Amino acid sequence: MKIRTRLTLLFTIITATILFIFAFVIYYSASESREREFYSSLRKEAYTKANLFLNAQVDYKTLQEIYHNNRKTLNEVEVAIYDTSNKLLYHDAIYIDFVKETPQMLQEISDRGYLEFYQEKWQVVGVKYSYQGVDYIITAAAYDESGYNKLETLLKNCALLFLVSILFIYLAGRLFSKKTFEPLRDMINKATSISANNLDLRLSTPSKKDELFELANTFNQMLDRLERSFDAQKHFVSNISHEIRTPLSAIIAELELSMNKERSPEEYKEAIGNALLDAKKLARLSNSLLDLAKASFDTTTIAFKPVRVDEILLDARLLIQQINSAYKIDIQYDGELMVDDSDHKITVNGNEYLLKVAFMNLMENGCKFSSSHQVMVSIGASSGKLLLKFTDNGYGIAQEDIANIFTPFYRVESQASIGGNGIGLSLTQRIIQIHKGDIRVQSKPGVGSVFTVQIDHLHAS
């Protein structure tokens, strides 16, 4: 069932329930009012007949004749008068005697002074009446035909009005829901036409800033992210293709040249060395891509545990220097970390492998892009965070390039001749983000760069 139909039915049911309760209250109030008014009329009629019979001394037969004459045109009240010894003094129609007064009934009226009850649909009142110091028991009964007719008419009118109102409300609900969901229908039609080939299309946003406006705006923002993701993916694939094709082409060219004619052993060694160098570039590229893929996994699949950052830095330095023994990496501690109880300040909840990859990238970049091939790593703490600074005195980064250095495959144009694939810094940033940390860079061309990493340490206060 569509939302439009569900809303219409829900709106109709709620309104019908309210109308039913309202009609029930009106009918019940009218019924109660009729009953009270008729009991009041019976009481007045009882007193009137008692006054005519006892006070005005109207003849017994005259009162009965009045009753019989009135009975021909309306439901006249049947009145009976008894003394306290239950002796019948007067009765409008003894041969009818609808009430059938019993000694127990008369005694109850005498004890209570006033009594109201039903006999079938006839209403009956019994009153204790005093005249010249003598008590009498009077009963009055009648069928309120006019009142019941009015109630029946009211019930029919309420039922008819209820049915007509429900029909009208349902139709109005359908029209209202259709009008309300028209923008949503337009969004659905527009969204259906959007595919990977036309991600530049966007939903039209309603003029009123309501929930549909928020929905359209949120969907458009999602499309923006998807479009950027698709563009990044295309750019990523294009860059990977270029990065892989270049060393592969070089390897193929070296091997083809070596096979074209006989060469000296030294020339073969040189060709094999060049091919091996390009193969190592491919291996490093594939390893970087694998690390990037691992860092892009759902963080819930990555194992975290308390690790000492200084130990990871020492392992990273050892691996970097095994790759290139000319690289110099100095690690030093801030003064407050030299005390014995500062272990928790250099311990973080992290993944040892990923952190080692990030630190190796920063160390290697610092050494690679400086003429002295040297980088200084300082370990400090500030405001509950572990603070790492990777400082080099290398070529530096221009201000216009700083905003893009964490973009995959981005290479600073002035440093394109230096080896690399442009993945390291983007991978490092992703790893630091996984550890809920932050990485920033300060650099000046010709002076050097400082990469600052902040990560929450354990037991941060």
Short mmCIF file of C-alpha atoms in Angstrom, two decimals:
data_model
loop_
_atom_site.label_atom_id
_atom_site.label_comp_id
_atom_site.label_asym_id
_atom_site.label_seq_id
_atom_site.Cartn_x
_atom_site.Cartn_y
_atom_site.Cartn_z
CA MET A 1 0.00 0.00 0.00
CA LYS A 2 1.36 3.40 -0.98
CA ILE A 3 2.04 6.08 1.61
CA ARG A 4 -0.54 8.31 -0.04
CA THR A 5 -3.27 5.68 0.45
CA ARG A 6 -2.13 4.91 3.99
CA LEU A 7 -2.21 8.58 4.95
CA THR A 8 -5.66 9.04 3.41
CA LEU A 9 -7.06 6.03 5.28
CA LEU A 10 -5.38 7.07 8.53
CA PHE A 11 -6.70 10.61 8.19
CA THR A 12 -10.20 9.28 7.41
CA ILE A 13 -10.19 6.83 10.34
CA ILE A 14 -9.00 9.45 12.83
CA THR A 15 -11.57 11.99 11.64
CA ALA A 16 -14.32 9.34 11.59
CA THR A 17 -13.50 8.39 15.17
CA ILE A 18 -13.69 12.02 16.28
CA LEU A 19 -16.99 12.51 14.43
CA PHE A 20 -18.40 9.30 15.93
CA ILE A 21 -17.47 10.35 19.46
CA PHE A 22 -18.93 13.81 18.82
CA ALA A 23 -22.19 12.34 17.46
CA PHE A 24 -22.39 9.84 20.32
CA VAL A 25 -21.99 12.60 22.90
CA ILE A 26 -24.71 14.67 21.22
CA TYR A 27 -27.13 11.72 21.02
CA TYR A 28 -26.41 10.62 24.59
CA SER A 29 -26.85 14.17 25.89
CA ALA A 30 -30.14 14.50 24.00
CA SER A 31 -31.35 11.17 25.40
CA GLU A 32 -30.45 12.15 28.95
CA SER A 33 -32.07 15.55 28.51
CA ARG A 34 -35.29 13.96 27.16
CA GLU A 35 -35.43 11.59 30.12
CA ARG A 36 -34.92 14.35 32.70
CA GLU A 37 -37.44 16.68 31.07
CA PHE A 38 -40.09 13.96 30.83
CA TYR A 39 -39.64 12.92 34.45
CA SER A 40 -40.06 16.59 35.35
CA SER A 41 -43.25 16.75 33.28
CA LEU A 42 -44.60 13.61 34.97
CA ARG A 43 -43.89 15.09 38.38
CA LYS A 44 -45.69 18.31 37.46
CA GLU A 45 -48.65 16.33 36.08
CA ALA A 46 -48.83 14.31 39.30
CA TYR A 47 -48.97 17.47 41.41
CA THR A 48 -51.56 19.04 39.08
CA LYS A 49 -53.92 16.04 39.27
CA ALA A 50 -53.47 15.87 43.05
CA ASN A 51 -54.38 19.56 43.40
CA LEU A 52 -57.43 19.15 41.16
CA PHE A 53 -58.61 16.10 43.03
CA LEU A 54 -57.79 17.09 46.62
CA ASN A 55 -57.78 20.86 46.62
CA ALA A 56 -60.17 21.85 43.83
CA GLN A 57 -62.43 18.89 44.61
CA VAL A 58 -62.91 18.17 40.91
CA ASP A 59 -65.25 15.28 40.39
CA TYR A 60 -63.68 11.80 39.95
CA LYS A 61 -65.59 11.18 36.69
CA THR A 62 -64.70 14.62 35.31
CA LEU A 63 -60.99 13.96 35.76
CA GLN A 64 -61.33 10.57 34.08
CA GLU A 65 -63.28 12.07 31.21
CA ILE A 66 -60.51 14.67 30.71
CA TYR A 67 -57.97 11.82 30.64
CA HIS A 68 -59.93 9.78 28.10
CA ASN A 69 -60.51 12.78 25.82
CA ASN A 70 -56.83 13.74 25.87
CA ARG A 71 -55.76 10.17 25.27
CA LYS A 72 -57.42 10.23 21.86
CA THR A 73 -54.94 12.85 20.58
CA LEU A 74 -51.80 12.37 22.69
CA ASN A 75 -50.12 10.09 25.18
CA GLU A 76 -51.80 11.42 28.28
CA VAL A 77 -50.19 10.88 31.66
CA GLU A 78 -51.81 8.13 33.70
CA VAL A 79 -52.11 9.27 37.35
CA ALA A 80 -53.09 7.28 40.44
CA ILE A 81 -53.59 8.60 44.01
CA TYR A 82 -53.31 6.43 47.11
CA ASP A 83 -53.45 7.14 50.80
CA THR A 84 -50.73 5.89 53.16
CA SER A 85 -52.71 2.72 53.86
CA ASN A 86 -52.36 1.84 50.14
CA LYS A 87 -56.05 2.51 49.46
CA LEU A 88 -56.73 3.72 45.91
CA LEU A 89 -58.44 7.12 45.99
CA TYR A 90 -58.24 8.00 42.30
CA HIS A 91 -57.06 6.40 39.04
CA ASP A 92 -57.25 7.82 35.52
CA ALA A 93 -57.81 4.39 33.93
CA ILE A 94 -58.21 1.58 36.40
CA TYR A 95 -58.98 -0.84 33.58
CA ILE A 96 -55.56 -0.07 32.00
CA ASP A 97 -53.47 0.43 35.14
CA PHE A 98 -50.16 0.24 33.31
CA VAL A 99 -48.04 0.82 36.41
CA LYS A 100 -49.62 -2.01 38.46
CA GLU A 101 -48.73 -0.46 41.80
CA THR A 102 -47.85 -2.98 44.47
CA PRO A 103 -47.70 -2.49 48.26
CA GLN A 104 -43.92 -2.82 48.10
CA MET A 105 -43.72 -0.07 45.44
CA LEU A 106 -45.98 2.25 47.37
CA GLN A 107 -44.05 1.62 50.57
CA GLU A 108 -40.76 2.43 48.81
CA ILE A 109 -42.22 5.70 47.47
CA SER A 110 -43.46 6.55 50.97
CA ASP A 111 -40.05 5.82 52.48
CA ARG A 112 -38.01 7.68 49.87
CA GLY A 113 -40.44 10.50 49.13
CA TYR A 114 -39.69 10.34 45.41
CA LEU A 115 -39.01 7.52 42.95
CA GLU A 116 -38.22 7.32 39.21
CA PHE A 117 -38.14 4.13 37.13
CA TYR A 118 -39.04 2.54 33.79
CA GLN A 119 -41.67 -0.04 32.96
CA GLU A 120 -40.73 -1.15 29.47
CA LYS A 121 -40.48 2.19 27.64
CA TRP A 122 -42.95 3.90 29.95
CA GLN A 123 -41.47 6.31 32.47
CA VAL A 124 -42.93 6.30 35.97
CA VAL A 125 -42.59 8.68 38.90
CA GLY A 126 -43.83 8.19 42.40
CA VAL A 127 -44.09 11.10 44.81
CA LYS A 128 -45.19 11.55 48.40
CA TYR A 129 -47.68 14.45 48.56
CA SER A 130 -48.93 16.21 51.69
CA TYR A 131 -52.30 17.99 51.81
CA GLN A 132 -53.75 19.51 54.99
CA GLY A 133 -51.41 17.40 57.11
CA VAL A 134 -52.32 14.15 55.38
CA ASP A 135 -49.81 12.24 53.22
CA TYR A 136 -50.76 10.74 49.87
CA ILE A 137 -48.86 8.57 47.39
CA ILE A 138 -49.12 9.64 43.75
CA THR A 139 -47.86 7.75 40.69
CA ALA A 140 -47.70 9.17 37.18
CA ALA A 141 -46.73 7.23 34.05
CA ALA A 142 -46.62 7.92 30.34
CA TYR A 143 -44.86 6.98 27.11
CA ASP A 144 -42.83 9.88 25.64
CA GLU A 145 -43.66 9.21 22.00
CA SER A 146 -42.70 12.71 20.87
CA GLY A 147 -39.34 12.56 22.66
CA TYR A 148 -38.49 9.14 21.23
CA ASN A 149 -39.46 10.31 17.74
CA LYS A 150 -37.12 13.27 18.08
CA LEU A 151 -34.31 10.97 19.26
CA GLU A 152 -34.90 8.64 16.34
CA THR A 153 -34.80 11.58 13.92
CA LEU A 154 -31.60 12.83 15.57
CA LEU A 155 -30.02 9.37 15.26
CA LYS A 156 -30.90 9.11 11.55
CA ASN A 157 -29.59 12.61 10.87
CA CYS A 158 -26.34 11.88 12.75
CA ALA A 159 -25.84 8.60 10.87
CA LEU A 160 -26.52 10.22 7.50
CA LEU A 161 -24.29 13.18 8.28
CA PHE A 162 -21.57 10.79 9.54
CA LEU A 163 -21.58 8.75 6.32
CA VAL A 164 -21.62 11.83 4.09
CA SER A 165 -18.82 13.41 6.13
CA ILE A 166 -16.67 10.27 5.92
CA LEU A 167 -17.09 10.15 2.14
CA PHE A 168 -16.25 13.83 1.83
CA ILE A 169 -13.25 13.50 4.17
CA TYR A 170 -11.91 10.51 2.23
CA LEU A 171 -12.18 12.35 -1.10
CA ALA A 172 -10.65 15.48 0.42
CA GLY A 173 -7.87 13.34 1.90
CA ARG A 174 -7.13 11.79 -1.48
CA LEU A 175 -6.98 15.22 -3.09
CA PHE A 176 -4.88 16.63 -0.28
CA SER A 177 -2.42 13.72 -0.29
CA LYS A 178 -2.13 13.89 -4.07
CA LYS A 179 -1.34 17.59 -3.88
CA THR A 180 1.12 17.01 -1.05
CA PHE A 181 2.97 14.16 -2.78
CA GLU A 182 3.20 15.79 -6.21
CA PRO A 183 6.70 17.19 -5.49
CA LEU A 184 7.73 13.76 -4.20
CA ARG A 185 6.42 12.12 -7.36
CA ASP A 186 8.44 14.61 -9.41
CA MET A 187 11.52 13.75 -7.34
CA ILE A 188 10.98 10.03 -7.95
CA ASN A 189 10.63 10.56 -11.71
CA LYS A 190 13.76 12.73 -11.78
CA ALA A 191 15.73 10.33 -9.58
CA THR A 192 14.77 7.42 -11.85
CA SER A 193 16.34 9.19 -14.80
CA ILE A 194 19.68 9.72 -13.00
CA SER A 195 22.37 7.13 -13.76
CA ALA A 196 26.15 6.86 -13.75
CA ASN A 197 26.20 8.56 -17.14
CA ASN A 198 24.39 11.75 -16.02
CA LEU A 199 25.35 12.26 -12.37
CA ASP A 200 25.38 16.00 -13.01
CA LEU A 201 21.56 16.05 -12.90
CA ARG A 202 19.96 17.27 -9.68
CA LEU A 203 16.49 17.19 -8.13
CA SER A 204 14.53 20.41 -8.17
CA THR A 205 14.01 21.69 -4.64
CA PRO A 206 10.53 22.93 -3.53
CA SER A 207 10.13 26.64 -2.86
CA LYS A 208 8.97 26.01 0.71
CA LYS A 209 11.67 24.92 3.12
CA ASP A 210 9.82 21.92 4.49
CA GLU A 211 10.69 18.21 4.86
CA LEU A 212 10.52 17.68 1.08
CA PHE A 213 12.98 20.53 0.63
CA GLU A 214 15.32 18.84 3.12
CA LEU A 215 14.89 15.49 1.34
CA ALA A 216 15.68 16.96 -2.07
CA ASN A 217 18.60 18.91 -0.66
CA THR A 218 19.99 15.83 1.10
CA PHE A 219 19.60 13.75 -2.07
CA ASN A 220 21.37 16.42 -4.11
CA GLN A 221 24.21 16.49 -1.59
CA MET A 222 24.46 12.70 -1.90
CA LEU A 223 24.63 13.08 -5.68
CA ASP A 224 27.40 15.66 -5.24
CA ARG A 225 29.37 13.15 -3.16
CA LEU A 226 28.70 10.37 -5.68
CA GLU A 227 29.78 12.57 -8.57
CA ARG A 228 32.97 13.52 -6.77
CA SER A 229 33.54 9.87 -5.92
CA PHE A 230 33.04 8.78 -9.54
CA ASP A 231 35.34 11.55 -10.77
CA ALA A 232 37.92 10.58 -8.16
CA GLN A 233 37.59 6.96 -9.19
CA LYS A 234 38.12 7.83 -12.86
CA HIS A 235 41.08 10.00 -11.91
CA PHE A 236 42.40 7.22 -9.67
CA VAL A 237 42.15 4.59 -12.41
CA SER A 238 43.74 6.94 -14.92
CA ASN A 239 46.67 7.66 -12.59
CA ILE A 240 47.14 4.01 -11.70
CA SER A 241 47.17 3.11 -15.39
CA HIS A 242 49.84 5.74 -16.01
CA GLU A 243 51.92 4.75 -12.97
CA ILE A 244 51.82 1.06 -13.94
CA ARG A 245 52.24 1.56 -17.68
CA THR A 246 55.41 3.69 -17.36
CA PRO A 247 57.65 1.14 -15.54
CA LEU A 248 56.14 -1.75 -17.52
CA SER A 249 56.93 0.03 -20.79
CA ALA A 250 60.46 0.69 -19.55
CA ILE A 251 60.95 -2.98 -18.59
CA ILE A 252 59.60 -4.17 -21.95
CA ALA A 253 61.80 -1.69 -23.82
CA GLU A 254 64.93 -2.76 -21.91
CA LEU A 255 64.25 -6.43 -22.52
CA GLU A 256 63.43 -5.94 -26.21
CA LEU A 257 66.62 -3.94 -26.77
CA SER A 258 68.61 -6.67 -25.05
CA MET A 259 67.11 -9.34 -27.31
CA ASN A 260 67.63 -7.46 -30.58
CA LYS A 261 71.39 -8.20 -30.76
CA GLU A 262 74.21 -9.74 -28.84
CA ARG A 263 75.57 -7.51 -26.08
CA SER A 264 78.43 -7.62 -23.66
CA PRO A 265 77.88 -8.96 -20.13
CA GLU A 266 78.18 -5.43 -18.76
CA GLU A 267 75.41 -4.21 -21.06
CA TYR A 268 73.20 -7.15 -20.09
CA LYS A 269 73.84 -6.36 -16.41
CA GLU A 270 72.92 -2.72 -17.02
CA ALA A 271 69.67 -3.71 -18.79
CA ILE A 272 68.81 -6.17 -16.04
CA GLY A 273 69.57 -3.51 -13.42
CA ASN A 274 67.27 -0.99 -15.13
CA ALA A 275 64.50 -3.59 -15.43
CA LEU A 276 64.96 -4.55 -11.76
CA LEU A 277 64.71 -0.88 -10.74
CA ASP A 278 61.44 -0.51 -12.64
CA ALA A 279 60.17 -3.79 -11.18
CA LYS A 280 60.91 -2.47 -7.68
CA LYS A 281 58.90 0.66 -8.54
CA LEU A 282 56.00 -1.58 -9.52
CA ALA A 283 56.34 -3.55 -6.30
CA ARG A 284 56.34 -0.40 -4.20
CA LEU A 285 53.32 0.93 -6.11
CA SER A 286 51.40 -2.32 -5.57
CA ASN A 287 52.30 -2.32 -1.85
CA SER A 288 51.14 1.29 -1.53
CA LEU A 289 47.88 0.47 -3.26
CA LEU A 290 47.32 -2.51 -0.96
CA ASP A 291 47.98 -0.33 2.09
CA LEU A 292 45.62 2.31 0.75
CA ALA A 293 42.93 -0.33 0.24
CA LYS A 294 43.42 -1.65 3.78
CA ALA A 295 43.20 1.87 5.21
CA SER A 296 39.95 2.38 3.29
CA PHE A 297 38.24 -0.62 4.90
CA ASP A 298 35.46 -0.25 7.42
CA THR A 299 37.21 0.72 10.66
CA THR A 300 35.25 -1.99 12.49
CA THR A 301 37.30 -4.60 10.61
CA ILE A 302 40.66 -3.08 11.68
CA ALA A 303 42.14 -4.38 14.94
CA PHE A 304 43.10 -1.74 17.50
CA LYS A 305 45.10 -2.21 20.68
CA PRO A 306 47.31 -0.11 22.98
CA VAL A 307 50.67 0.47 21.20
CA ARG A 308 53.72 2.57 22.08
CA VAL A 309 54.34 5.13 19.38
CA ASP A 310 58.06 5.46 20.13
CA GLU A 311 58.59 1.75 19.45
CA ILE A 312 56.67 2.03 16.15
CA LEU A 313 58.84 5.02 15.18
CA LEU A 314 62.03 3.05 15.90
CA ASP A 315 60.80 0.12 13.77
CA ALA A 316 59.82 2.51 10.96
CA ARG A 317 63.27 4.16 11.07
CA LEU A 318 64.97 0.76 10.89
CA LEU A 319 62.95 -0.26 7.82
CA ILE A 320 63.58 3.06 6.04
CA GLN A 321 67.33 2.87 6.65
CA GLN A 322 67.37 -0.72 5.37
CA ILE A 323 65.88 0.57 2.12
CA ASN A 324 68.33 3.49 1.89
CA SER A 325 71.26 3.62 4.29
CA ALA A 326 71.96 7.24 3.33
CA TYR A 327 68.77 8.42 5.07
CA LYS A 328 69.29 9.94 8.53
CA ILE A 329 66.41 9.96 10.98
CA ASP A 330 66.76 11.41 14.49
CA ILE A 331 64.10 10.74 17.13
CA GLN A 332 63.92 12.86 20.26
CA TYR A 333 61.56 13.32 23.20
CA ASP A 334 60.24 16.50 24.75
CA GLY A 335 61.45 17.17 28.26
CA GLU A 336 58.25 16.13 30.08
CA LEU A 337 58.25 12.73 28.33
CA MET A 338 61.63 11.83 29.82
CA VAL A 339 60.09 11.05 33.24
CA ASP A 340 59.31 7.46 34.19
CA ASP A 341 55.53 7.83 34.58
CA SER A 342 54.92 9.16 31.07
CA ASP A 343 54.41 5.81 29.32
CA HIS A 344 50.69 6.42 28.86
CA LYS A 345 51.43 9.70 27.04
CA ILE A 346 53.22 7.86 24.23
CA THR A 347 50.70 5.00 24.10
CA VAL A 348 47.71 5.16 21.76
CA ASN A 349 44.87 2.84 20.82
CA GLY A 350 45.85 1.96 17.28
CA ASN A 351 46.83 -0.50 14.58
CA GLU A 352 50.59 -1.06 14.66
CA TYR A 353 50.96 -1.93 10.99
CA LEU A 354 49.02 1.07 9.67
CA LEU A 355 50.76 3.54 11.99
CA LYS A 356 54.13 2.14 10.90
CA VAL A 357 53.17 2.69 7.23
CA ALA A 358 52.14 6.30 7.97
CA PHE A 359 55.34 7.11 9.88
CA MET A 360 57.51 5.47 7.21
CA ASN A 361 55.88 7.63 4.53
CA LEU A 362 56.54 10.81 6.51
CA MET A 363 60.15 9.81 7.27
CA GLU A 364 60.86 8.78 3.69
CA ASN A 365 59.37 11.98 2.26
CA GLY A 366 61.41 14.11 4.67
CA CYS A 367 64.62 12.38 3.66
CA LYS A 368 63.81 12.10 -0.03
CA PHE A 369 62.90 15.75 -0.56
CA SER A 370 65.88 17.28 1.26
CA SER A 371 69.44 17.54 0.05
CA SER A 372 70.81 16.33 3.40
CA HIS A 373 68.48 13.29 3.37
CA GLN A 374 67.72 13.97 7.02
CA VAL A 375 64.52 14.28 9.07
CA MET A 376 63.99 15.12 12.75
CA VAL A 377 61.12 13.39 14.60
CA SER A 378 60.07 14.87 17.94
CA ILE A 379 57.65 13.18 20.35
CA GLY A 380 55.63 15.42 22.68
CA ALA A 381 52.29 15.73 24.44
CA SER A 382 49.77 18.56 24.61
CA SER A 383 46.23 18.76 26.07
CA GLY A 384 45.66 15.02 26.26
CA LYS A 385 47.10 14.39 22.79
CA LEU A 386 50.29 12.79 21.53
CA LEU A 387 52.18 15.29 19.37
CA LEU A 388 54.58 14.12 16.63
CA LYS A 389 56.55 16.51 14.44
CA PHE A 390 58.45 15.39 11.32
CA THR A 391 60.83 18.23 10.40
CA ASP A 392 63.10 18.45 7.37
CA ASN A 393 65.21 21.19 5.80
CA GLY A 394 64.33 20.19 2.27
CA TYR A 395 62.94 21.93 -0.78
CA GLY A 396 59.68 22.95 0.88
CA ILE A 397 56.20 23.14 -0.63
CA ALA A 398 54.64 26.15 -2.32
CA GLN A 399 51.51 27.55 -0.69
CA GLU A 400 49.32 26.74 -3.71
CA ASP A 401 50.39 23.07 -3.53
CA ILE A 402 49.78 22.55 0.20
CA ALA A 403 45.99 22.22 -0.27
CA ASN A 404 46.49 19.31 -2.71
CA ILE A 405 49.37 17.29 -1.29
CA PHE A 406 46.98 14.84 0.44
CA THR A 407 45.17 14.13 -2.85
CA PRO A 408 45.99 10.66 -4.27
CA PHE A 409 48.58 10.76 -7.08
CA TYR A 410 49.13 14.50 -6.72
CA ARG A 411 52.74 15.43 -7.41
CA VAL A 412 54.33 18.82 -6.87
CA GLU A 413 55.39 19.86 -10.36
CA SER A 414 58.78 21.22 -9.28
CA GLN A 415 59.63 17.87 -7.65
CA ALA A 416 58.31 15.56 -10.39
CA SER A 417 61.86 14.37 -11.17
CA ILE A 418 62.15 12.82 -7.69
CA GLY A 419 60.84 9.26 -7.45
CA GLY A 420 57.41 8.56 -6.03
CA ASN A 421 53.86 7.73 -6.96
CA GLY A 422 51.84 10.36 -5.07
CA ILE A 423 50.06 7.87 -2.81
CA GLY A 424 52.10 8.18 0.40
CA LEU A 425 50.64 11.36 1.91
CA SER A 426 47.02 10.54 1.02
CA LEU A 427 47.51 7.10 2.62
CA THR A 428 49.09 8.71 5.69
CA GLN A 429 46.21 11.14 6.11
CA ARG A 430 43.67 8.32 5.86
CA ILE A 431 45.51 6.27 8.50
CA ILE A 432 45.68 9.22 10.91
CA GLN A 433 41.95 9.87 10.38
CA ILE A 434 41.18 6.22 11.17
CA HIS A 435 42.96 6.78 14.50
CA LYS A 436 40.78 9.88 15.10
CA GLY A 437 43.81 12.08 14.74
CA ASP A 438 44.84 15.09 12.70
CA ILE A 439 47.75 15.84 10.37
CA ARG A 440 48.84 19.29 9.28
CA VAL A 441 51.76 20.72 7.35
CA GLN A 442 53.72 23.95 7.52
CA SER A 443 56.17 24.56 4.73
CA LYS A 444 58.20 27.26 3.06
CA PRO A 445 60.05 26.80 -0.24
CA GLY A 446 63.80 26.62 0.29
CA VAL A 447 63.47 26.27 4.08
CA GLY A 448 61.75 22.92 4.65
CA SER A 449 58.53 21.36 5.94
CA VAL A 450 57.06 20.35 9.28
CA PHE A 451 54.33 17.66 9.34
CA THR A 452 52.49 17.65 12.69
CA VAL A 453 50.46 14.61 13.77
CA GLN A 454 48.09 14.68 16.76
CA ILE A 455 46.48 11.51 18.19
CA ASP A 456 44.66 11.03 21.49
CA HIS A 457 46.87 9.10 23.91
CA LEU A 458 45.53 6.62 26.46
CA HIS A 459 44.25 7.92 29.82
CA ALA A 460 44.06 11.45 28.41
CA SER A 461 43.07 13.95 31.08
#
